[in-house]
mmCIF file with all atom_site columns, C-alpha atoms in Angstrom:
data_model
loop_
_atom_site.group_PDB
_atom_site.id
_atom_site.type_symbol
_atom_site.label_atom_id
_atom_site.label_alt_id
_atom_site.label_comp_id
_atom_site.label_asym_id
_atom_site.label_entity_id
_atom_site.label_seq_id
_atom_site.pdbx_PDB_ins_code
_atom_site.Cartn_x
_atom_site.Cartn_y
_atom_site.Cartn_z
_atom_site.occupancy
_atom_site.B_iso_or_equiv
_atom_site.pdbx_formal_charge
_atom_site.auth_seq_id
_atom_site.auth_comp_id
_atom_site.auth_asym_id
_atom_site.auth_atom_id
_atom_site.pdbx_PDB_model_num
ATOM 1   C CA . UNK A 1 1   ? 23.253 -5.648  -8.833 1.00 0.00 ? 1   UNK A CA 1
ATOM 2   C CA . UNK A 1 2   ? 20.565 -8.365  -8.776 1.00 0.00 ? 2   UNK A CA 1
ATOM 3   C CA . UNK A 1 3   ? 17.132 -6.739  -8.999 1.00 0.00 ? 3   UNK A CA 1
ATOM 4   C CA . UNK A 1 4   ? 15.742 -8.649  -6.028 1.00 0.00 ? 4   UNK A CA 1
ATOM 5   C CA . UNK A 1 5   ? 18.391 -7.009  -3.807 1.00 0.00 ? 5   UNK A CA 1
ATOM 6   C CA . UNK A 1 6   ? 18.023 -3.579  -5.374 1.00 0.00 ? 6   UNK A CA 1
ATOM 7   C CA . UNK A 1 7   ? 14.425 -3.221  -4.161 1.00 0.00 ? 7   UNK A CA 1
ATOM 8   C CA . UNK A 1 8   ? 15.245 -3.695  -0.432 1.00 0.00 ? 8   UNK A CA 1
ATOM 9   C CA . UNK A 1 9   ? 18.191 -1.324  -0.741 1.00 0.00 ? 9   UNK A CA 1
ATOM 10  C CA . UNK A 1 10  ? 15.983 1.306   -2.363 1.00 0.00 ? 10  UNK A CA 1
ATOM 11  C CA . UNK A 1 11  ? 13.403 0.860   0.387  1.00 0.00 ? 11  UNK A CA 1
ATOM 12  C CA . UNK A 1 12  ? 16.004 1.342   3.112  1.00 0.00 ? 12  UNK A CA 1
ATOM 13  C CA . UNK A 1 13  ? 17.337 4.393   1.284  1.00 0.00 ? 13  UNK A CA 1
ATOM 14  C CA . UNK A 1 14  ? 13.833 5.855   1.091  1.00 0.00 ? 14  UNK A CA 1
ATOM 15  C CA . UNK A 1 15  ? 13.376 5.338   4.832  1.00 0.00 ? 15  UNK A CA 1
ATOM 16  C CA . UNK A 1 16  ? 16.656 7.111   5.541  1.00 0.00 ? 16  UNK A CA 1
ATOM 17  C CA . UNK A 1 17  ? 15.692 10.037  3.336  1.00 0.00 ? 17  UNK A CA 1
ATOM 18  C CA . UNK A 1 18  ? 12.227 10.253  4.908  1.00 0.00 ? 18  UNK A CA 1
ATOM 19  C CA . UNK A 1 19  ? 13.736 10.243  8.395  1.00 0.00 ? 19  UNK A CA 1
ATOM 20  C CA . UNK A 1 20  ? 16.285 12.883  7.486  1.00 0.00 ? 20  UNK A CA 1
ATOM 21  C CA . UNK A 1 21  ? 13.510 15.119  6.159  1.00 0.00 ? 21  UNK A CA 1
ATOM 22  C CA . UNK A 1 22  ? 12.143 15.531  9.696  1.00 0.00 ? 22  UNK A CA 1
ATOM 23  C CA . UNK A 1 23  ? 15.513 15.606  11.444 1.00 0.00 ? 23  UNK A CA 1
ATOM 24  C CA . UNK A 1 24  ? 17.811 18.512  12.204 1.00 0.00 ? 24  UNK A CA 1
ATOM 25  C CA . UNK A 1 25  ? 18.236 21.450  14.537 1.00 0.00 ? 25  UNK A CA 1
ATOM 26  C CA . UNK A 1 26  ? 15.537 22.463  17.005 1.00 0.00 ? 26  UNK A CA 1
ATOM 27  C CA . UNK A 1 27  ? 15.470 25.118  19.742 1.00 0.00 ? 27  UNK A CA 1
ATOM 28  C CA . UNK A 1 28  ? 14.356 23.876  23.152 1.00 0.00 ? 28  UNK A CA 1
ATOM 29  C CA . UNK A 1 29  ? 13.071 25.973  26.026 1.00 0.00 ? 29  UNK A CA 1
ATOM 30  C CA . UNK A 1 30  ? 15.344 25.897  29.041 1.00 0.00 ? 30  UNK A CA 1
ATOM 31  C CA . UNK A 1 31  ? 12.451 26.073  31.487 1.00 0.00 ? 31  UNK A CA 1
ATOM 32  C CA . UNK A 1 32  ? 13.211 29.588  32.664 1.00 0.00 ? 32  UNK A CA 1
ATOM 33  C CA . UNK A 1 33  ? 10.629 32.281  33.377 1.00 0.00 ? 33  UNK A CA 1
ATOM 34  C CA . UNK A 1 34  ? 9.640  33.538  30.950 1.00 0.00 ? 34  UNK A CA 1
ATOM 35  C CA . UNK A 1 35  ? 10.343 30.785  28.435 1.00 0.00 ? 35  UNK A CA 1
ATOM 36  C CA . UNK A 1 36  ? 12.294 31.493  25.255 1.00 0.00 ? 36  UNK A CA 1
ATOM 37  C CA . UNK A 1 37  ? 11.145 34.484  23.204 1.00 0.00 ? 37  UNK A CA 1
ATOM 38  C CA . UNK A 1 38  ? 11.553 35.614  19.605 1.00 0.00 ? 38  UNK A CA 1
ATOM 39  C CA . UNK A 1 39  ? 13.289 38.948  19.019 1.00 0.00 ? 39  UNK A CA 1
ATOM 40  C CA . UNK A 1 40  ? 14.032 40.905  15.821 1.00 0.00 ? 40  UNK A CA 1
ATOM 41  C CA . UNK A 1 41  ? 17.698 41.455  14.986 1.00 0.00 ? 41  UNK A CA 1
ATOM 42  C CA . UNK A 1 42  ? 18.566 44.678  16.898 1.00 0.00 ? 42  UNK A CA 1
ATOM 43  C CA . UNK A 1 43  ? 19.089 47.853  14.873 1.00 0.00 ? 43  UNK A CA 1
ATOM 44  C CA . UNK A 1 44  ? 22.537 48.259  16.470 1.00 0.00 ? 44  UNK A CA 1
ATOM 45  C CA . UNK A 1 45  ? 23.728 44.860  15.254 1.00 0.00 ? 45  UNK A CA 1
ATOM 46  C CA . UNK A 1 46  ? 26.591 45.736  12.867 1.00 0.00 ? 46  UNK A CA 1
ATOM 47  C CA . UNK A 1 47  ? 25.783 42.760  10.626 1.00 0.00 ? 47  UNK A CA 1
ATOM 48  C CA . UNK A 1 48  ? 22.032 43.223  10.446 1.00 0.00 ? 48  UNK A CA 1
ATOM 49  C CA . UNK A 1 49  ? 22.015 43.673  6.655  1.00 0.00 ? 49  UNK A CA 1
ATOM 50  C CA . UNK A 1 50  ? 24.298 40.681  6.061  1.00 0.00 ? 50  UNK A CA 1
ATOM 51  C CA . UNK A 1 51  ? 22.169 38.470  8.321  1.00 0.00 ? 51  UNK A CA 1
ATOM 52  C CA . UNK A 1 52  ? 19.010 39.590  6.514  1.00 0.00 ? 52  UNK A CA 1
ATOM 53  C CA . UNK A 1 53  ? 20.633 38.663  3.196  1.00 0.00 ? 53  UNK A CA 1
ATOM 54  C CA . UNK A 1 54  ? 21.251 35.197  4.670  1.00 0.00 ? 54  UNK A CA 1
ATOM 55  C CA . UNK A 1 55  ? 17.566 34.962  5.617  1.00 0.00 ? 55  UNK A CA 1
ATOM 56  C CA . UNK A 1 56  ? 18.019 35.773  9.312  1.00 0.00 ? 56  UNK A CA 1
ATOM 57  C CA . UNK A 1 57  ? 15.908 38.695  10.551 1.00 0.00 ? 57  UNK A CA 1
ATOM 58  C CA . UNK A 1 58  ? 15.056 37.432  14.044 1.00 0.00 ? 58  UNK A CA 1
ATOM 59  C CA . UNK A 1 59  ? 16.382 35.102  16.716 1.00 0.00 ? 59  UNK A CA 1
ATOM 60  C CA . UNK A 1 60  ? 15.323 33.104  19.731 1.00 0.00 ? 60  UNK A CA 1
ATOM 61  C CA . UNK A 1 61  ? 16.503 34.138  23.198 1.00 0.00 ? 61  UNK A CA 1
ATOM 62  C CA . UNK A 1 62  ? 16.589 31.876  26.250 1.00 0.00 ? 62  UNK A CA 1
ATOM 63  C CA . UNK A 1 63  ? 16.668 28.532  24.434 1.00 0.00 ? 63  UNK A CA 1
ATOM 64  C CA . UNK A 1 64  ? 19.088 25.687  23.852 1.00 0.00 ? 64  UNK A CA 1
ATOM 65  C CA . UNK A 1 65  ? 20.065 24.292  20.469 1.00 0.00 ? 65  UNK A CA 1
ATOM 66  C CA . UNK A 1 66  ? 19.613 20.558  19.929 1.00 0.00 ? 66  UNK A CA 1
ATOM 67  C CA . UNK A 1 67  ? 19.374 17.935  17.209 1.00 0.00 ? 67  UNK A CA 1
ATOM 68  C CA . UNK A 1 68  ? 15.974 16.253  17.141 1.00 0.00 ? 68  UNK A CA 1
ATOM 69  C CA . UNK A 1 69  ? 15.727 12.691  18.442 1.00 0.00 ? 69  UNK A CA 1
ATOM 70  C CA . UNK A 1 70  ? 15.258 11.267  14.922 1.00 0.00 ? 70  UNK A CA 1
ATOM 71  C CA . UNK A 1 71  ? 18.481 12.841  13.608 1.00 0.00 ? 71  UNK A CA 1
ATOM 72  C CA . UNK A 1 72  ? 21.059 10.418  12.247 1.00 0.00 ? 72  UNK A CA 1
ATOM 73  C CA . UNK A 1 73  ? 24.698 10.608  13.374 1.00 0.00 ? 73  UNK A CA 1
ATOM 74  C CA . UNK A 1 74  ? 26.459 13.071  11.125 1.00 0.00 ? 74  UNK A CA 1
ATOM 75  C CA . UNK A 1 75  ? 28.736 16.098  11.071 1.00 0.00 ? 75  UNK A CA 1
ATOM 76  C CA . UNK A 1 76  ? 28.592 19.723  12.206 1.00 0.00 ? 76  UNK A CA 1
ATOM 77  C CA . UNK A 1 77  ? 30.437 22.154  9.934  1.00 0.00 ? 77  UNK A CA 1
ATOM 78  C CA . UNK A 1 78  ? 31.409 25.296  11.868 1.00 0.00 ? 78  UNK A CA 1
ATOM 79  C CA . UNK A 1 79  ? 31.764 28.648  10.068 1.00 0.00 ? 79  UNK A CA 1
ATOM 80  C CA . UNK A 1 80  ? 32.562 31.983  11.743 1.00 0.00 ? 80  UNK A CA 1
ATOM 81  C CA . UNK A 1 81  ? 31.312 35.132  9.996  1.00 0.00 ? 81  UNK A CA 1
ATOM 82  C CA . UNK A 1 82  ? 31.826 38.402  11.840 1.00 0.00 ? 82  UNK A CA 1
ATOM 83  C CA . UNK A 1 83  ? 32.604 40.008  15.169 1.00 0.00 ? 83  UNK A CA 1
ATOM 84  C CA . UNK A 1 84  ? 32.158 43.518  16.549 1.00 0.00 ? 84  UNK A CA 1
ATOM 85  C CA . UNK A 1 85  ? 33.702 43.344  19.994 1.00 0.00 ? 85  UNK A CA 1
ATOM 86  C CA . UNK A 1 86  ? 36.266 44.858  22.311 1.00 0.00 ? 86  UNK A CA 1
ATOM 87  C CA . UNK A 1 87  ? 36.767 41.485  23.968 1.00 0.00 ? 87  UNK A CA 1
ATOM 88  C CA . UNK A 1 88  ? 38.600 38.431  22.666 1.00 0.00 ? 88  UNK A CA 1
ATOM 89  C CA . UNK A 1 89  ? 35.830 35.855  22.127 1.00 0.00 ? 89  UNK A CA 1
ATOM 90  C CA . UNK A 1 90  ? 35.985 32.125  21.493 1.00 0.00 ? 90  UNK A CA 1
ATOM 91  C CA . UNK A 1 91  ? 33.472 29.551  20.248 1.00 0.00 ? 91  UNK A CA 1
ATOM 92  C CA . UNK A 1 92  ? 34.044 25.870  21.017 1.00 0.00 ? 92  UNK A CA 1
ATOM 93  C CA . UNK A 1 93  ? 32.172 22.780  19.824 1.00 0.00 ? 93  UNK A CA 1
ATOM 94  C CA . UNK A 1 94  ? 33.817 19.412  20.387 1.00 0.00 ? 94  UNK A CA 1
ATOM 95  C CA . UNK A 1 95  ? 37.345 19.544  19.026 1.00 0.00 ? 95  UNK A CA 1
ATOM 96  C CA . UNK A 1 96  ? 36.484 22.590  16.891 1.00 0.00 ? 96  UNK A CA 1
ATOM 97  C CA . UNK A 1 97  ? 37.288 26.080  18.133 1.00 0.00 ? 97  UNK A CA 1
ATOM 98  C CA . UNK A 1 98  ? 37.372 29.604  16.709 1.00 0.00 ? 98  UNK A CA 1
ATOM 99  C CA . UNK A 1 99  ? 38.835 32.656  18.460 1.00 0.00 ? 99  UNK A CA 1
ATOM 100 C CA . UNK A 1 100 ? 38.388 36.244  17.336 1.00 0.00 ? 100 UNK A CA 1
ATOM 101 C CA . UNK A 1 101 ? 40.822 38.963  18.488 1.00 0.00 ? 101 UNK A CA 1
ATOM 102 C CA . UNK A 1 102 ? 38.003 41.530  18.535 1.00 0.00 ? 102 UNK A CA 1
ATOM 103 C CA . UNK A 1 103 ? 36.579 43.047  15.362 1.00 0.00 ? 103 UNK A CA 1
ATOM 104 C CA . UNK A 1 104 ? 36.231 40.907  12.241 1.00 0.00 ? 104 UNK A CA 1
ATOM 105 C CA . UNK A 1 105 ? 34.535 41.933  9.001  1.00 0.00 ? 105 UNK A CA 1
ATOM 106 C CA . UNK A 1 106 ? 31.710 39.805  7.581  1.00 0.00 ? 106 UNK A CA 1
ATOM 107 C CA . UNK A 1 107 ? 33.347 36.899  5.787  1.00 0.00 ? 107 UNK A CA 1
ATOM 108 C CA . UNK A 1 108 ? 32.803 33.133  5.964  1.00 0.00 ? 108 UNK A CA 1
ATOM 109 C CA . UNK A 1 109 ? 35.709 31.518  7.813  1.00 0.00 ? 109 UNK A CA 1
ATOM 110 C CA . UNK A 1 110 ? 35.660 27.724  7.979  1.00 0.00 ? 110 UNK A CA 1
ATOM 111 C CA . UNK A 1 111 ? 36.553 26.684  11.533 1.00 0.00 ? 111 UNK A CA 1
ATOM 112 C CA . UNK A 1 112 ? 36.383 22.916  11.069 1.00 0.00 ? 112 UNK A CA 1
ATOM 113 C CA . UNK A 1 113 ? 33.975 20.030  11.540 1.00 0.00 ? 113 UNK A CA 1
ATOM 114 C CA . UNK A 1 114 ? 33.009 17.760  14.417 1.00 0.00 ? 114 UNK A CA 1
ATOM 115 C CA . UNK A 1 115 ? 30.785 14.739  14.993 1.00 0.00 ? 115 UNK A CA 1
ATOM 116 C CA . UNK A 1 116 ? 27.037 15.338  15.393 1.00 0.00 ? 116 UNK A CA 1
ATOM 117 C CA . UNK A 1 117 ? 24.441 13.206  17.157 1.00 0.00 ? 117 UNK A CA 1
ATOM 118 C CA . UNK A 1 118 ? 20.905 13.658  18.501 1.00 0.00 ? 118 UNK A CA 1
ATOM 119 C CA . UNK A 1 119 ? 20.504 15.687  21.692 1.00 0.00 ? 119 UNK A CA 1
ATOM 120 C CA . UNK A 1 120 ? 21.678 19.029  23.020 1.00 0.00 ? 120 UNK A CA 1
ATOM 121 C CA . UNK A 1 121 ? 24.550 20.572  21.041 1.00 0.00 ? 121 UNK A CA 1
ATOM 122 C CA . UNK A 1 122 ? 27.547 20.867  23.368 1.00 0.00 ? 122 UNK A CA 1
ATOM 123 C CA . UNK A 1 123 ? 28.869 24.315  22.445 1.00 0.00 ? 123 UNK A CA 1
ATOM 124 C CA . UNK A 1 124 ? 30.281 27.169  24.513 1.00 0.00 ? 124 UNK A CA 1
ATOM 125 C CA . UNK A 1 125 ? 31.051 30.850  23.993 1.00 0.00 ? 125 UNK A CA 1
ATOM 126 C CA . UNK A 1 126 ? 33.729 32.548  26.097 1.00 0.00 ? 126 UNK A CA 1
ATOM 127 C CA . UNK A 1 127 ? 34.725 36.176  26.568 1.00 0.00 ? 127 UNK A CA 1
ATOM 128 C CA . UNK A 1 128 ? 38.386 35.407  27.188 1.00 0.00 ? 128 UNK A CA 1
ATOM 129 C CA . UNK A 1 129 ? 39.243 38.987  28.131 1.00 0.00 ? 129 UNK A CA 1
ATOM 130 C CA . UNK A 1 130 ? 37.160 38.687  31.293 1.00 0.00 ? 130 UNK A CA 1
ATOM 131 C CA . UNK A 1 131 ? 37.398 34.875  31.670 1.00 0.00 ? 131 UNK A CA 1
ATOM 132 C CA . UNK A 1 132 ? 33.628 34.407  31.451 1.00 0.00 ? 132 UNK A CA 1
ATOM 133 C CA . UNK A 1 133 ? 31.904 31.616  29.523 1.00 0.00 ? 133 UNK A CA 1
ATOM 134 C CA . UNK A 1 134 ? 28.352 30.579  28.698 1.00 0.00 ? 134 UNK A CA 1
ATOM 135 C CA . UNK A 1 135 ? 27.402 27.144  27.401 1.00 0.00 ? 135 UNK A CA 1
ATOM 136 C CA . UNK A 1 136 ? 24.304 26.041  25.508 1.00 0.00 ? 136 UNK A CA 1
ATOM 137 C CA . UNK A 1 137 ? 22.425 24.779  28.576 1.00 0.00 ? 137 UNK A CA 1
ATOM 138 C CA . UNK A 1 138 ? 23.088 28.024  30.477 1.00 0.00 ? 138 UNK A CA 1
ATOM 139 C CA . UNK A 1 139 ? 21.499 30.230  27.815 1.00 0.00 ? 139 UNK A CA 1
ATOM 140 C CA . UNK A 1 140 ? 18.387 31.122  29.849 1.00 0.00 ? 140 UNK A CA 1
ATOM 141 C CA . UNK A 1 141 ? 18.217 34.943  29.701 1.00 0.00 ? 141 UNK A CA 1
ATOM 142 C CA . UNK A 1 142 ? 15.418 36.449  27.611 1.00 0.00 ? 142 UNK A CA 1
ATOM 143 C CA . UNK A 1 143 ? 15.479 40.135  28.548 1.00 0.00 ? 143 UNK A CA 1
ATOM 144 C CA . UNK A 1 144 ? 17.530 43.134  27.468 1.00 0.00 ? 144 UNK A CA 1
ATOM 145 C CA . UNK A 1 145 ? 20.334 43.909  29.861 1.00 0.00 ? 145 UNK A CA 1
ATOM 146 C CA . UNK A 1 146 ? 21.182 40.252  30.465 1.00 0.00 ? 146 UNK A CA 1
ATOM 147 C CA . UNK A 1 147 ? 24.798 39.435  31.168 1.00 0.00 ? 147 UNK A CA 1
ATOM 148 C CA . UNK A 1 148 ? 25.858 37.380  28.138 1.00 0.00 ? 148 UNK A CA 1
ATOM 149 C CA . UNK A 1 149 ? 23.425 35.508  25.935 1.00 0.00 ? 149 UNK A CA 1
ATOM 150 C CA . UNK A 1 150 ? 23.183 33.700  22.614 1.00 0.00 ? 150 UNK A CA 1
ATOM 151 C CA . UNK A 1 151 ? 20.544 34.471  20.005 1.00 0.00 ? 151 UNK A CA 1
ATOM 152 C CA . UNK A 1 152 ? 19.619 31.438  17.882 1.00 0.00 ? 152 UNK A CA 1
ATOM 153 C CA . UNK A 1 153 ? 17.904 30.970  14.535 1.00 0.00 ? 153 UNK A CA 1
ATOM 154 C CA . UNK A 1 154 ? 17.225 27.671  12.719 1.00 0.00 ? 154 UNK A CA 1
ATOM 155 C CA . UNK A 1 155 ? 16.460 27.317  9.010  1.00 0.00 ? 155 UNK A CA 1
ATOM 156 C CA . UNK A 1 156 ? 13.138 25.856  7.864  1.00 0.00 ? 156 UNK A CA 1
ATOM 157 C CA . UNK A 1 157 ? 14.798 22.615  6.741  1.00 0.00 ? 157 UNK A CA 1
ATOM 158 C CA . UNK A 1 158 ? 16.580 22.251  10.095 1.00 0.00 ? 158 UNK A CA 1
ATOM 159 C CA . UNK A 1 159 ? 20.017 21.868  8.533  1.00 0.00 ? 159 UNK A CA 1
ATOM 160 C CA . UNK A 1 160 ? 21.406 25.303  9.457  1.00 0.00 ? 160 UNK A CA 1
ATOM 161 C CA . UNK A 1 161 ? 21.638 27.105  12.783 1.00 0.00 ? 161 UNK A CA 1
ATOM 162 C CA . UNK A 1 162 ? 22.936 30.634  13.404 1.00 0.00 ? 162 UNK A CA 1
ATOM 163 C CA . UNK A 1 163 ? 24.371 31.557  16.817 1.00 0.00 ? 163 UNK A CA 1
ATOM 164 C CA . UNK A 1 164 ? 24.730 35.254  17.716 1.00 0.00 ? 164 UNK A CA 1
ATOM 165 C CA . UNK A 1 165 ? 26.896 35.858  20.788 1.00 0.00 ? 165 UNK A CA 1
ATOM 166 C CA . UNK A 1 166 ? 26.545 38.879  23.050 1.00 0.00 ? 166 UNK A CA 1
ATOM 167 C CA . UNK A 1 167 ? 29.482 39.161  25.452 1.00 0.00 ? 167 UNK A CA 1
ATOM 168 C CA . UNK A 1 168 ? 27.955 42.162  27.330 1.00 0.00 ? 168 UNK A CA 1
ATOM 169 C CA . UNK A 1 169 ? 31.253 43.989  27.143 1.00 0.00 ? 169 UNK A CA 1
ATOM 170 C CA . UNK A 1 170 ? 29.964 47.383  26.063 1.00 0.00 ? 170 UNK A CA 1
ATOM 171 C CA . UNK A 1 171 ? 27.409 48.389  28.670 1.00 0.00 ? 171 UNK A CA 1
ATOM 172 C CA . UNK A 1 172 ? 25.192 45.348  27.912 1.00 0.00 ? 172 UNK A CA 1
ATOM 173 C CA . UNK A 1 173 ? 24.281 46.676  24.460 1.00 0.00 ? 173 UNK A CA 1
ATOM 174 C CA . UNK A 1 174 ? 22.369 43.472  23.578 1.00 0.00 ? 174 UNK A CA 1
ATOM 175 C CA . UNK A 1 175 ? 23.268 43.741  19.905 1.00 0.00 ? 175 UNK A CA 1
ATOM 176 C CA . UNK A 1 176 ? 24.346 40.096  19.585 1.00 0.00 ? 176 UNK A CA 1
ATOM 177 C CA . UNK A 1 177 ? 27.114 40.756  17.088 1.00 0.00 ? 177 UNK A CA 1
ATOM 178 C CA . UNK A 1 178 ? 30.193 39.980  19.210 1.00 0.00 ? 178 UNK A CA 1
ATOM 179 C CA . UNK A 1 179 ? 30.757 36.696  17.368 1.00 0.00 ? 179 UNK A CA 1
ATOM 180 C CA . UNK A 1 180 ? 28.430 35.161  14.786 1.00 0.00 ? 180 UNK A CA 1
ATOM 181 C CA . UNK A 1 181 ? 28.673 31.431  14.089 1.00 0.00 ? 181 UNK A CA 1
ATOM 182 C CA . UNK A 1 182 ? 26.858 29.241  11.576 1.00 0.00 ? 182 UNK A CA 1
ATOM 183 C CA . UNK A 1 183 ? 26.469 25.507  12.174 1.00 0.00 ? 183 UNK A CA 1
ATOM 184 C CA . UNK A 1 184 ? 25.569 23.217  9.273  1.00 0.00 ? 184 UNK A CA 1
ATOM 185 C CA . UNK A 1 185 ? 24.319 19.701  9.991  1.00 0.00 ? 185 UNK A CA 1
ATOM 186 C CA . UNK A 1 186 ? 24.882 17.048  7.357  1.00 0.00 ? 186 UNK A CA 1
ATOM 187 C CA . UNK A 1 187 ? 24.685 13.269  7.132  1.00 0.00 ? 187 UNK A CA 1
ATOM 188 C CA . UNK A 1 188 ? 27.068 11.440  4.787  1.00 0.00 ? 188 UNK A CA 1
ATOM 189 C CA . UNK A 1 189 ? 24.180 9.536   3.172  1.00 0.00 ? 189 UNK A CA 1
ATOM 190 C CA . UNK A 1 190 ? 26.071 8.106   0.157  1.00 0.00 ? 190 UNK A CA 1
ATOM 191 C CA . UNK A 1 191 ? 28.531 6.364   2.482  1.00 0.00 ? 191 UNK A CA 1
ATOM 192 C CA . UNK A 1 192 ? 25.696 5.103   4.670  1.00 0.00 ? 192 UNK A CA 1
ATOM 193 C CA . UNK A 1 193 ? 23.782 3.754   1.698  1.00 0.00 ? 193 UNK A CA 1
ATOM 194 C CA . UNK A 1 194 ? 26.969 2.163   0.382  1.00 0.00 ? 194 UNK A CA 1
ATOM 195 C CA . UNK A 1 195 ? 27.456 0.244   3.613  1.00 0.00 ? 195 UNK A CA 1
ATOM 196 C CA . UNK A 1 196 ? 23.831 -0.856  3.576  1.00 0.00 ? 196 UNK A CA 1
ATOM 197 C CA . UNK A 1 197 ? 24.247 -1.974  -0.011 1.00 0.00 ? 197 UNK A CA 1
ATOM 198 C CA . UNK A 1 198 ? 27.276 -4.068  0.873  1.00 0.00 ? 198 UNK A CA 1
ATOM 199 C CA . UNK A 1 199 ? 25.356 -5.627  3.734  1.00 0.00 ? 199 UNK A CA 1
ATOM 200 C CA . UNK A 1 200 ? 22.419 -6.542  1.538  1.00 0.00 ? 200 UNK A CA 1
ATOM 201 C CA . UNK A 1 201 ? 24.724 -7.987  -1.099 1.00 0.00 ? 201 UNK A CA 1
ATOM 202 C CA . UNK A 1 202 ? 26.384 -10.081 1.579  1.00 0.00 ? 202 UNK A CA 1
ATOM 203 C CA . UNK A 1 203 ? 23.012 -11.406 2.745  1.00 0.00 ? 203 UNK A CA 1
ATOM 204 C CA . UNK A 1 204 ? 22.122 -12.206 -0.836 1.00 0.00 ? 204 UNK A CA 1
ATOM 205 C CA . UNK A 1 205 ? 25.364 -14.057 -1.377 1.00 0.00 ? 205 UNK A CA 1
ATOM 206 C CA . UNK A 1 206 ? 24.773 -16.164 1.725  1.00 0.00 ? 206 UNK A CA 1
ATOM 207 C CA . UNK A 1 207 ? 21.260 -17.031 0.558  1.00 0.00 ? 207 UNK A CA 1
ATOM 208 C CA . UNK A 1 208 ? 22.523 -18.072 -2.870 1.00 0.00 ? 208 UNK A CA 1
ATOM 209 C CA . UNK A 1 209 ? 25.162 -20.233 -1.264 1.00 0.00 ? 209 UNK A CA 1
ATOM 210 C CA . UNK A 1 210 ? 22.584 -21.976 0.942  1.00 0.00 ? 210 UNK A CA 1
ATOM 211 C CA . UNK A 1 211 ? 20.295 -22.531 -2.048 1.00 0.00 ? 211 UNK A CA 1
ATOM 212 C CA . UNK A 1 212 ? 23.152 -24.061 -4.022 1.00 0.00 ? 212 UNK A CA 1
#
């Protein structure tokens, strides 16, 4: 590649990387009263030790999961981990869905991938046994004894979000272990940079042609 076109490409790549460094998952307050609160993982959560090993020892209640406004279009990878539930529960995000028949041991289970873009993440949990669902925007409850809620935790780099579903099937136990989902946000940067590179080469070729 001609050096005079490499420099602009590198600059654009640096801008993309800098933008991506501040992008990713965020938890937004839903405007309820009280606003979202932070809670430790309950002692009666059957996967408390496994979550701690993954770096998750607390979660946010009463918030909605979103991608920050500066996030580039990318992909959500959906992984289901464990479930301790008497109900049949389902997680849905775009065209990706995972259904648990009840109890599942802790094990990563790839559920698929779907397109990601900035804004509120359009997911939903359902307790199919009782035909009751809760979507991301409806996750407003912050107190013990709530009927269905989702605990959320986001990694420091913003690329990983954990969703802990409580279907309230067993006397509203609030243990948030009825279905545990991990979302991973990624941007296919090499492909993006490749397209930018082709564009810059095309501009360069046009300039050379005009000069000639």
